Short mmCIF file of C-alpha atoms and ligand atoms in Angstrom, two decimals:
data_model
loop_
_atom_site.label_atom_id
_atom_site.label_comp_id
_atom_site.label_asym_id
_atom_site.label_seq_id
_atom_site.Cartn_x
_atom_site.Cartn_y
_atom_site.Cartn_z
CA MET A 1 89.51 129.49 187.07
CA LEU A 2 92.61 127.45 186.41
CA ARG A 3 91.72 124.05 185.03
CA PHE A 4 93.55 120.96 183.92
CA GLU A 5 92.51 117.46 182.98
CA LEU A 6 93.00 114.57 185.36
CA PRO A 7 93.53 111.05 184.13
CA HIS A 8 90.24 109.22 183.96
CA ALA A 9 91.06 106.87 186.85
CA ALA A 10 92.09 109.68 189.24
CA GLN A 11 88.93 111.61 188.38
CA ARG A 12 86.90 108.47 189.09
CA ILE A 13 88.38 108.15 192.60
CA LEU A 14 87.56 111.82 193.35
CA ASP A 15 84.02 111.33 192.03
CA LEU A 16 83.42 108.21 194.12
CA LEU A 17 84.65 109.84 197.32
CA GLU A 18 82.62 113.00 196.71
CA ALA A 19 79.49 111.00 195.90
CA SER A 20 79.84 109.44 199.35
CA GLY A 21 80.00 112.86 200.99
CA PHE A 22 83.78 113.21 201.40
CA GLU A 23 86.15 115.84 200.09
CA ALA A 24 88.94 114.71 197.77
CA TYR A 25 91.71 116.37 195.78
CA VAL A 26 94.75 115.45 193.80
CA VAL A 27 97.71 116.82 195.73
CA GLY A 28 101.44 117.41 195.90
CA GLY A 29 103.87 116.57 193.10
CA CYS A 30 101.20 115.90 190.49
CA VAL A 31 99.63 119.34 190.89
CA ARG A 32 103.05 120.95 190.71
CA ASP A 33 103.98 118.99 187.60
CA ALA A 34 100.65 119.67 185.89
CA LEU A 35 101.05 123.42 186.50
CA PHE A 36 104.60 123.14 185.21
CA GLY A 37 103.28 121.54 182.03
CA ARG A 38 105.04 118.25 182.77
CA SER A 39 103.30 114.93 182.93
CA PRO A 40 103.25 113.70 186.55
CA ASN A 41 104.78 110.34 187.54
CA ASP A 42 101.85 109.49 189.71
CA TRP A 43 98.63 111.11 190.93
CA ASP A 44 98.28 111.20 194.72
CA ILE A 45 94.93 111.89 196.28
CA THR A 46 94.14 113.46 199.64
CA THR A 47 90.70 113.10 201.23
CA SER A 48 88.63 113.73 204.33
CA ALA A 49 87.64 110.04 204.31
CA LYS A 50 89.36 107.87 206.92
CA PRO A 51 91.26 104.80 205.66
CA HIS A 52 88.45 102.33 206.35
CA GLU A 53 85.98 104.70 204.66
CA ILE A 54 88.22 104.91 201.59
CA GLN A 55 88.23 101.11 201.46
CA THR A 56 84.48 100.84 201.88
CA VAL A 57 83.82 103.33 199.07
CA MET A 58 86.27 101.69 196.68
CA GLN A 59 85.32 98.12 197.43
CA ALA A 60 81.64 98.93 196.89
CA GLU A 61 82.68 99.68 193.31
CA GLY A 62 84.65 96.45 193.06
CA LEU A 63 88.02 98.27 193.13
CA ALA A 64 90.95 96.50 194.78
CA CYS A 65 92.67 98.23 197.69
CA ILE A 66 96.05 97.56 199.28
CA ASP A 67 96.36 98.77 202.85
CA THR A 68 100.12 98.77 203.30
CA GLY A 69 100.36 102.33 204.62
CA ILE A 70 97.16 102.30 206.59
CA ALA A 71 98.72 103.43 209.90
CA HIS A 72 99.76 106.62 208.06
CA GLY A 73 96.37 106.90 206.43
CA THR A 74 97.30 105.62 202.98
CA VAL A 75 95.24 103.19 200.95
CA THR A 76 96.45 102.22 197.50
CA VAL A 77 93.59 101.87 195.05
CA LEU A 78 94.15 99.84 191.91
CA ILE A 79 92.37 100.84 188.73
CA ASP A 80 93.28 98.76 185.68
CA HIS A 81 96.39 97.63 187.60
CA GLU A 82 97.51 101.24 188.04
CA PRO A 83 98.10 102.20 191.69
CA PHE A 84 96.76 105.44 193.18
CA GLU A 85 97.72 106.45 196.71
CA VAL A 86 94.73 107.83 198.56
CA THR A 87 95.64 109.38 201.92
CA THR A 88 93.48 110.78 204.68
CA TYR A 89 94.09 114.44 205.58
CA ARG A 90 96.73 114.25 208.26
CA SER A 91 99.43 116.06 210.15
CA ASP A 92 102.73 114.46 211.11
CA GLY A 93 104.20 114.19 214.59
CA ASP A 94 107.96 114.39 215.22
CA TYR A 95 110.44 112.37 213.22
CA THR A 96 112.59 111.44 216.24
CA ASP A 97 114.23 108.59 214.34
CA GLY A 98 114.65 110.74 211.23
CA ARG A 99 112.75 108.05 209.33
CA HIS A 100 109.05 108.01 210.05
CA PRO A 101 106.78 110.41 211.87
CA ASP A 102 106.22 109.02 215.38
CA THR A 103 102.52 109.68 215.17
CA VAL A 104 100.11 110.88 212.55
CA VAL A 105 96.92 112.67 213.41
CA PHE A 106 94.00 112.51 210.98
CA LEU A 107 92.43 115.86 210.23
CA ASP A 108 89.06 117.02 208.98
CA ARG A 109 90.29 119.95 206.90
CA VAL A 110 92.57 120.00 203.92
CA ASP A 111 94.52 123.13 205.05
CA GLY A 112 96.29 121.19 207.79
CA ASP A 113 97.25 118.50 205.33
CA LEU A 114 98.77 121.08 202.98
CA ALA A 115 100.61 122.73 205.89
CA ARG A 116 102.50 119.51 206.72
CA ARG A 117 104.03 119.40 203.24
CA ASP A 118 107.61 120.43 202.56
CA PHE A 119 107.70 123.17 199.90
CA THR A 120 105.08 125.64 198.72
CA MET A 121 105.01 124.15 195.23
CA ASN A 122 104.32 120.72 196.75
CA ALA A 123 101.59 122.06 199.00
CA MET A 124 98.83 122.61 196.46
CA ALA A 125 95.68 120.56 195.95
CA TYR A 126 93.29 120.55 193.04
CA ASN A 127 89.85 119.36 192.19
CA PRO A 128 88.20 120.24 188.86
CA ARG A 129 85.03 121.35 190.69
CA SER A 130 86.57 123.62 193.34
CA GLY A 131 89.78 124.55 191.50
CA LEU A 132 93.24 125.07 192.95
CA LEU A 133 93.93 125.26 196.69
CA ASP A 134 97.17 127.13 197.16
CA PRO A 135 97.35 128.60 200.66
CA PHE A 136 101.15 129.16 200.61
CA GLY A 137 101.59 130.77 197.21
CA GLY A 138 103.06 127.71 195.52
CA GLN A 139 101.89 128.71 192.08
CA ALA A 140 103.53 132.14 192.29
CA ASP A 141 106.76 130.55 193.55
CA LEU A 142 106.63 128.02 190.75
CA HIS A 143 106.28 130.74 188.15
CA ALA A 144 109.05 132.78 189.75
CA GLY A 145 111.27 129.68 189.86
CA VAL A 146 111.61 129.85 193.64
CA LEU A 147 111.74 126.91 196.03
CA ARG A 148 110.43 127.92 199.46
CA ALA A 149 109.72 125.90 202.58
CA VAL A 150 106.16 125.90 203.86
CA GLY A 151 106.22 128.02 207.01
CA ASP A 152 109.43 128.53 208.98
CA ALA A 153 112.22 126.72 207.14
CA ARG A 154 114.28 125.99 210.27
CA THR A 155 111.32 124.43 212.05
CA ARG A 156 110.46 122.34 209.03
CA PHE A 157 114.03 121.03 208.62
CA GLU A 158 114.23 120.34 212.34
CA GLU A 159 111.08 118.23 212.03
CA ASP A 160 112.50 116.22 209.14
CA ALA A 161 115.99 117.02 207.89
CA LEU A 162 115.51 114.91 204.77
CA ARG A 163 113.68 117.97 203.41
CA ILE A 164 117.13 119.58 203.07
CA VAL A 165 118.14 117.08 200.39
CA ARG A 166 114.65 117.00 198.89
CA GLY A 167 114.87 120.76 198.42
CA MET A 168 118.21 120.36 196.66
CA ARG A 169 116.72 117.64 194.48
CA PHE A 170 113.78 119.81 193.38
CA ALA A 171 116.12 122.74 192.72
CA ALA A 172 118.35 120.44 190.66
CA ARG A 173 115.48 118.98 188.70
CA PHE A 174 113.63 122.17 187.88
CA GLY A 175 116.45 124.74 187.98
CA LEU A 176 114.99 126.65 190.93
CA GLU A 177 116.48 129.39 193.07
CA ILE A 178 116.22 128.41 196.74
CA GLU A 179 114.66 131.30 198.67
CA ALA A 180 117.03 133.07 201.11
CA GLN A 181 115.67 131.84 204.46
CA THR A 182 115.17 128.32 203.16
CA SER A 183 118.71 128.40 201.78
CA ARG A 184 120.18 129.69 205.03
CA ALA A 185 118.37 126.99 207.01
CA ILE A 186 119.73 124.30 204.65
CA HIS A 187 123.30 125.41 205.33
CA GLU A 188 122.84 125.92 209.05
CA LEU A 189 120.98 122.70 209.79
CA ARG A 190 122.86 120.32 207.51
CA HIS A 191 124.28 118.45 210.53
CA LEU A 192 120.75 117.18 211.26
CA LEU A 193 121.16 114.92 208.24
CA ASP A 194 123.34 112.68 210.40
CA ARG A 195 120.20 111.26 211.98
CA VAL A 196 118.25 110.71 208.79
CA SER A 197 118.21 107.18 207.40
CA VAL A 198 120.74 106.61 204.66
CA GLU A 199 118.18 104.89 202.44
CA ARG A 200 115.98 107.99 202.40
CA ILE A 201 119.00 110.20 201.71
CA TRP A 202 120.10 107.99 198.83
CA VAL A 203 116.70 108.23 197.13
CA GLU A 204 116.94 112.02 197.14
CA LEU A 205 120.67 112.21 196.42
CA SER A 206 120.42 109.94 193.38
CA GLY A 207 117.50 112.04 192.13
CA LEU A 208 119.56 115.18 192.68
CA LEU A 209 122.48 113.79 190.65
CA CYS A 210 120.13 113.15 187.71
CA GLY A 211 118.72 116.67 187.77
CA ALA A 212 119.46 118.87 184.77
CA HIS A 213 120.72 121.58 187.13
CA ALA A 214 122.53 119.31 189.58
CA VAL A 215 125.92 120.93 189.29
CA SER A 216 124.99 124.42 190.40
CA VAL A 217 123.15 122.93 193.39
CA LEU A 218 126.12 120.73 194.33
CA ARG A 219 128.39 123.76 194.05
CA GLU A 220 126.22 126.04 196.17
CA TYR A 221 125.49 123.35 198.76
CA ALA A 222 128.87 121.62 198.80
CA ASP A 223 128.79 121.80 202.60
CA VAL A 224 125.66 119.62 202.59
CA VAL A 225 127.30 117.16 200.19
CA PHE A 226 130.30 116.93 202.53
CA GLN A 227 127.99 116.42 205.48
CA ILE A 228 126.55 113.35 203.74
CA ILE A 229 129.82 112.20 202.14
CA PRO A 230 132.66 113.49 204.34
CA GLN A 231 135.19 111.58 202.22
CA LEU A 232 134.67 114.18 199.46
CA GLU A 233 135.56 117.17 201.60
CA PRO A 234 139.35 116.93 201.09
CA GLU A 235 138.69 117.58 197.37
CA PHE A 236 137.43 121.07 198.16
CA GLU A 237 139.96 123.66 196.96
CA PHE A 238 142.55 120.90 196.68
CA ASP A 239 145.16 122.42 194.36
CA GLN A 240 146.54 119.91 191.84
CA HIS A 241 149.73 121.94 191.27
CA ASN A 242 149.73 121.06 187.60
CA ASN A 243 148.89 123.20 184.56
CA PHE A 244 147.24 120.21 182.95
CA HIS A 245 144.35 120.79 185.37
CA LYS A 246 142.58 124.11 185.36
CA PHE A 247 140.57 123.45 188.53
CA ASP A 248 140.94 122.13 192.05
CA VAL A 249 139.71 118.56 192.48
CA TRP A 250 136.17 119.42 193.63
CA GLU A 251 135.63 121.98 190.86
CA HIS A 252 137.01 119.48 188.36
CA THR A 253 134.52 116.88 189.60
CA LEU A 254 131.65 119.34 189.17
CA HIS A 255 132.78 120.17 185.64
CA ALA A 256 133.00 116.47 184.86
CA LEU A 257 129.43 115.99 186.11
CA GLU A 258 128.34 118.95 184.03
CA ALA A 259 129.42 117.01 180.95
CA ALA A 260 127.36 113.92 181.83
CA PRO A 261 124.90 113.11 179.03
CA ALA A 262 121.22 113.24 179.98
CA GLY A 263 120.80 109.47 179.71
CA MET A 264 123.60 108.59 182.16
CA ASP A 265 122.10 106.65 185.05
CA ALA A 266 122.38 107.55 188.73
CA THR A 267 124.93 104.85 189.56
CA VAL A 268 127.37 105.97 186.85
CA ARG A 269 126.83 109.59 187.89
CA PHE A 270 127.64 108.60 191.45
CA ALA A 271 130.85 106.96 190.23
CA LEU A 272 131.66 110.21 188.45
CA LEU A 273 131.03 112.17 191.66
CA LEU A 274 133.46 109.85 193.46
CA HIS A 275 135.96 109.20 190.67
CA ASP A 276 138.79 111.32 192.13
CA ILE A 277 138.02 110.70 195.79
CA GLY A 278 141.50 109.21 196.23
CA LYS A 279 143.33 112.17 194.69
CA PRO A 280 143.88 114.34 197.75
CA HIS A 281 145.65 111.38 199.37
CA CYS A 282 148.11 110.86 196.52
CA LEU A 283 149.76 114.17 195.66
CA THR A 284 153.44 113.91 194.79
CA PHE A 285 155.76 116.40 193.04
CA ASP A 286 158.17 115.77 190.20
CA GLU A 287 161.58 117.46 189.84
CA LYS A 288 159.95 120.41 188.06
CA GLY A 289 157.61 120.92 191.00
CA ARG A 290 154.53 119.70 189.12
CA GLY A 291 151.91 117.80 191.07
CA HIS A 292 150.81 114.25 190.21
CA ALA A 293 148.32 111.89 191.78
CA TYR A 294 149.66 108.56 190.57
CA GLY A 295 147.58 105.62 191.70
CA HIS A 296 144.68 107.74 192.94
CA GLU A 297 142.23 105.35 191.27
CA LYS A 298 143.57 102.49 193.41
CA VAL A 299 143.44 104.56 196.58
CA GLY A 300 139.99 105.80 195.63
CA GLU A 301 138.42 102.39 195.10
CA PRO A 302 138.13 101.32 198.76
CA ILE A 303 137.00 104.81 199.75
CA ALA A 304 134.27 104.72 197.11
CA LYS A 305 133.28 101.26 198.34
CA ASP A 306 132.91 102.57 201.88
CA VAL A 307 130.69 105.39 200.66
CA CYS A 308 128.49 102.93 198.74
CA ARG A 309 128.27 100.67 201.76
CA LYS A 310 127.21 103.59 203.92
CA PHE A 311 124.30 104.27 201.59
CA LYS A 312 123.46 100.55 201.50
CA LEU A 313 123.60 100.42 197.74
CA SER A 314 122.93 97.03 196.23
CA ARG A 315 125.88 94.77 195.55
CA ALA A 316 125.55 95.39 191.79
CA GLU A 317 125.53 99.17 192.29
CA ARG A 318 128.51 99.02 194.67
CA GLU A 319 130.47 96.94 192.20
CA THR A 320 129.69 99.31 189.35
CA VAL A 321 130.80 102.37 191.30
CA ALA A 322 133.95 100.75 192.68
CA TYR A 323 134.88 99.34 189.28
CA LEU A 324 134.49 102.64 187.47
CA VAL A 325 136.51 104.47 190.10
CA ARG A 326 139.21 101.79 189.99
CA TRP A 327 139.63 101.73 186.20
CA HIS A 328 138.83 105.29 185.08
CA MET A 329 142.48 106.03 184.30
CA PHE A 330 142.78 103.46 181.48
CA SER A 331 145.00 104.30 178.52
CA ILE A 332 142.86 104.98 175.51
CA PRO A 333 143.06 102.05 173.08
CA ASP A 334 144.41 103.18 169.71
CA THR A 335 144.55 99.96 167.68
CA LYS A 336 142.14 97.19 166.87
CA LYS A 337 144.14 94.84 169.00
CA SER A 338 144.30 97.08 172.07
CA MET A 339 140.58 97.81 171.74
CA ARG A 340 139.80 94.10 171.63
CA ARG A 341 141.92 93.58 174.73
CA PHE A 342 140.19 96.49 176.44
CA LEU A 343 136.77 95.01 175.65
CA LEU A 344 137.92 91.60 176.79
CA LYS A 345 139.24 92.93 180.09
CA HIS A 346 136.21 95.03 181.01
CA GLY A 347 133.36 93.51 179.05
CA PRO A 348 131.22 95.58 176.67
CA GLU A 349 128.98 97.22 179.28
CA ARG A 350 131.72 98.34 181.66
CA ALA A 351 133.88 99.38 178.71
CA GLN A 352 131.19 101.76 177.52
CA GLN A 353 130.61 103.11 181.03
CA LEU A 354 134.34 103.69 181.40
CA PHE A 355 134.40 105.64 178.16
CA ALA A 356 131.44 107.72 179.28
CA ILE A 357 133.21 108.55 182.54
CA ARG A 358 136.44 109.30 180.76
CA ARG A 359 134.79 111.65 178.30
CA CYS A 360 133.36 113.62 181.24
CA ASP A 361 136.70 113.49 183.05
CA LYS A 362 138.31 115.04 179.97
CA ALA A 363 135.66 117.77 179.77
CA GLY A 364 136.33 118.45 183.45
CA LEU A 365 139.93 119.42 182.71
CA GLY A 366 138.40 122.77 181.91
CA TRP A 367 140.60 123.73 178.97
CA GLU A 368 138.95 124.57 175.71
CA GLN A 369 140.04 121.78 173.38
CA PRO A 370 139.70 122.16 169.61
CA PRO A 371 138.25 119.10 167.84
CA ASP A 372 141.67 118.33 166.37
CA SER A 373 143.53 118.33 169.70
CA PRO A 374 145.46 115.07 170.24
CA LEU A 375 143.13 114.07 173.08
CA ASN A 376 139.98 114.63 171.05
CA ILE A 377 141.44 112.76 168.09
CA ALA A 378 142.37 109.84 170.36
CA PHE A 379 138.80 109.70 171.70
CA ALA A 380 137.20 109.95 168.28
CA LYS A 381 139.41 107.17 166.99
CA ALA A 382 138.80 104.96 170.01
CA GLU A 383 135.06 105.39 169.69
CA ILE A 384 135.14 104.25 166.08
CA LEU A 385 137.27 101.28 167.06
CA MET A 386 134.90 100.39 169.88
CA ASP A 387 131.83 100.56 167.62
CA GLU A 388 133.56 98.43 165.00
CA GLN A 389 134.51 95.81 167.54
CA LEU A 390 131.11 95.75 169.22
CA ASN A 391 129.36 95.42 165.86
CA ALA A 392 131.74 92.73 164.68
CA GLN A 393 130.53 90.70 167.67
CA PRO A 394 133.96 89.72 168.87
CA VAL A 395 134.60 87.33 171.65
CA PHE A 396 134.41 88.51 175.27
CA GLY A 397 135.05 85.26 177.12
CA VAL A 398 135.88 81.60 176.59
CA ARG A 399 132.17 80.83 176.44
CA ASP A 400 132.02 82.77 173.15
CA LEU A 401 134.66 80.59 171.49
CA ALA A 402 133.65 78.24 168.69
CA VAL A 403 135.22 75.35 170.60
CA GLY A 404 134.57 74.12 174.13
CA GLY A 405 136.24 72.03 176.81
CA CYS A 406 134.89 68.77 175.36
CA ASP A 407 136.57 69.44 172.02
CA LEU A 408 139.90 69.89 173.78
CA MET A 409 139.48 66.73 175.83
CA GLU A 410 138.82 64.83 172.61
CA LEU A 411 142.17 66.17 171.41
CA GLY A 412 143.72 64.66 174.51
CA VAL A 413 143.81 67.55 176.97
CA PRO A 414 143.26 65.96 180.39
CA GLN A 415 140.16 67.02 182.27
CA GLY A 416 141.08 69.71 184.84
CA PRO A 417 142.67 73.14 184.95
CA GLN A 418 144.62 72.54 181.76
CA VAL A 419 141.40 72.73 179.74
CA GLY A 420 140.83 76.25 181.03
CA GLN A 421 144.42 77.23 180.32
CA VAL A 422 144.23 76.13 176.69
CA LEU A 423 140.87 77.82 176.23
CA ASN A 424 142.32 81.06 177.59
CA GLU A 425 145.27 80.85 175.24
CA LEU A 426 142.90 80.34 172.33
CA LEU A 427 140.80 83.28 173.53
CA GLN A 428 143.86 85.53 173.67
CA ALA A 429 144.83 84.45 170.13
CA VAL A 430 141.33 85.24 168.83
CA VAL A 431 141.27 88.62 170.58
CA ASP A 432 144.68 89.46 169.16
CA GLY A 433 143.42 88.56 165.67
CA ASP A 434 145.92 85.71 165.26
CA VAL A 435 143.20 83.07 164.76
CA GLU A 436 139.64 83.24 163.45
CA ASN A 437 136.91 82.25 165.88
CA ASP A 438 136.13 79.25 163.73
CA ARG A 439 135.96 75.65 164.90
CA ASP A 440 138.44 74.14 162.44
CA ALA A 441 140.90 77.00 162.83
CA LEU A 442 140.73 76.77 166.62
CA ILE A 443 141.21 73.00 166.64
CA ALA A 444 144.22 73.36 164.37
CA SER A 445 145.60 76.02 166.64
CA ALA A 446 144.93 73.92 169.76
CA LYS A 447 146.80 71.00 168.19
CA LYS A 448 149.80 73.28 167.65
CA LEU A 449 149.64 74.45 171.27
CA LEU A 450 149.61 70.90 172.48
P1 LIG B 1 108.27 113.28 192.53
O1 LIG B 1 107.68 113.74 191.25
O2 LIG B 1 109.75 113.27 192.51
O3 LIG B 1 107.68 112.02 193.07
P2 LIG B 1 106.81 114.49 194.64
O4 LIG B 1 106.58 115.92 195.01
O5 LIG B 1 105.63 113.71 194.20
O6 LIG B 1 107.93 114.46 193.56
P3 LIG B 1 107.10 112.53 196.68
O7 LIG B 1 108.30 112.12 197.44
O8 LIG B 1 106.43 111.55 195.80
O9 LIG B 1 107.50 113.83 195.87
O10 LIG B 1 106.06 113.09 197.76
C1 LIG B 1 104.73 113.44 197.44
C2 LIG B 1 104.31 114.67 198.23
O11 LIG B 1 104.33 114.37 199.63
C3 LIG B 1 105.21 115.87 198.06
O12 LIG B 1 104.82 116.65 196.94
C4 LIG B 1 105.00 116.61 199.36
O13 LIG B 1 103.79 117.34 199.33
C5 LIG B 1 104.83 115.50 200.36
N1 LIG B 1 106.08 115.07 200.99
C6 LIG B 1 106.88 114.04 200.65
N2 LIG B 1 107.91 113.90 201.48
C7 LIG B 1 107.79 114.87 202.39
C8 LIG B 1 108.55 115.25 203.54
N3 LIG B 1 109.66 114.60 203.88
N4 LIG B 1 108.10 116.30 204.24
C9 LIG B 1 106.97 116.94 203.91
N5 LIG B 1 106.23 116.64 202.86
C10 LIG B 1 106.62 115.62 202.09
MG1 LIG B 2 105.65 111.55 193.81
#
């Protein structure tokens, strides 16, 4: 019999429920991950006990319970501050609002609970005493690398269309082939995503973008991506009419994403997905008939903002995405001075994000570039300059100067906007390397300015 170890706390919850005469299993993602040889994020538990029975059993042992999801049968049990979701066997009613099941019905048998789950690999339960419950062949699918809906794919996506994007996310994370009928249903029913809440879609979409196999999924299911983000559709097969670019805009974007380093976060990846969203609106031709998209970053910024607003991203996330789209066409600094100015303009964090985006953008050109190509040399040089400047702890704003407003007022600068003006002039002089960021030097320089 297949066996794997559960964390002590999860095993304790199963033991307590069983000792009170209930059935209990770990279920869903954790079973899948354990069989995959990955360590699960969290261990969910499914049980025949009803919510109040779960609470009674746990509280008798002095364990704290949080009953936030109780209408859906979920009690969160805290063991050493770690939360475990314990959910009564249940089936879901319709998702008429695309958000929550209208009703949930508690069940007595685990099979029904497994049948409500989305994909075969997520529909397995396990208990060290009784072993693996796998009524839909999830383990075989897992080993074959196949993602398959539980039951009839169309019916399951009609119940809850979010499963379409969840399926893409799992395929992107684990590098799975989506089984033919499931795949067909994803394409055919993508319009149902219009009624799913944007917050739920964003959770899955951002997970998808971070998957190691995201690009092949985005390519194969581009129609789904365009259903969720129609503003990207004009990129599809949009010819750039310029030999500098090997690919159309959409293919270029996918190649750029392919180059994203593993540690790049979801927000920056999203900016990369949207970075050329303005391009199809900006094509012009020069006298030789070559295409250009001058200003596409400016045109793209408000479009990217709209997309972020649609997904209700936080203000900070929206600003990051819009900023990176707006400034991704920067000219690569090639001197100490221009690098200092670049860092001053964007700040160290944004400057590094912009470089990360730009490196991917370059990879997305699609041409094999030897290490000594002018572009690669420019990047290598700029990266050294950036590291030098960041390590030298240069000045990024007037607050980093060795003098402040009070010093200037003592020199006779009248309180008011003039103080700021002089400080900015001093800042510029420091950034340009004309003055040291040293109190005496700055005061001398301020005196000259005055
Ligand atoms: P992750 O490791 O990313 O959390 P997961 O499989 O645990 O993956 P969750 O969103 O945490 O995914 O959901 C837990 C389980 O609940 C899933 O494995 C699946 O069995 C079930 N589930 C979640 N969302 C749905 C849904 N929309 N439709 C059907 N079943 C779902
Ligand atoms: Mg989970």
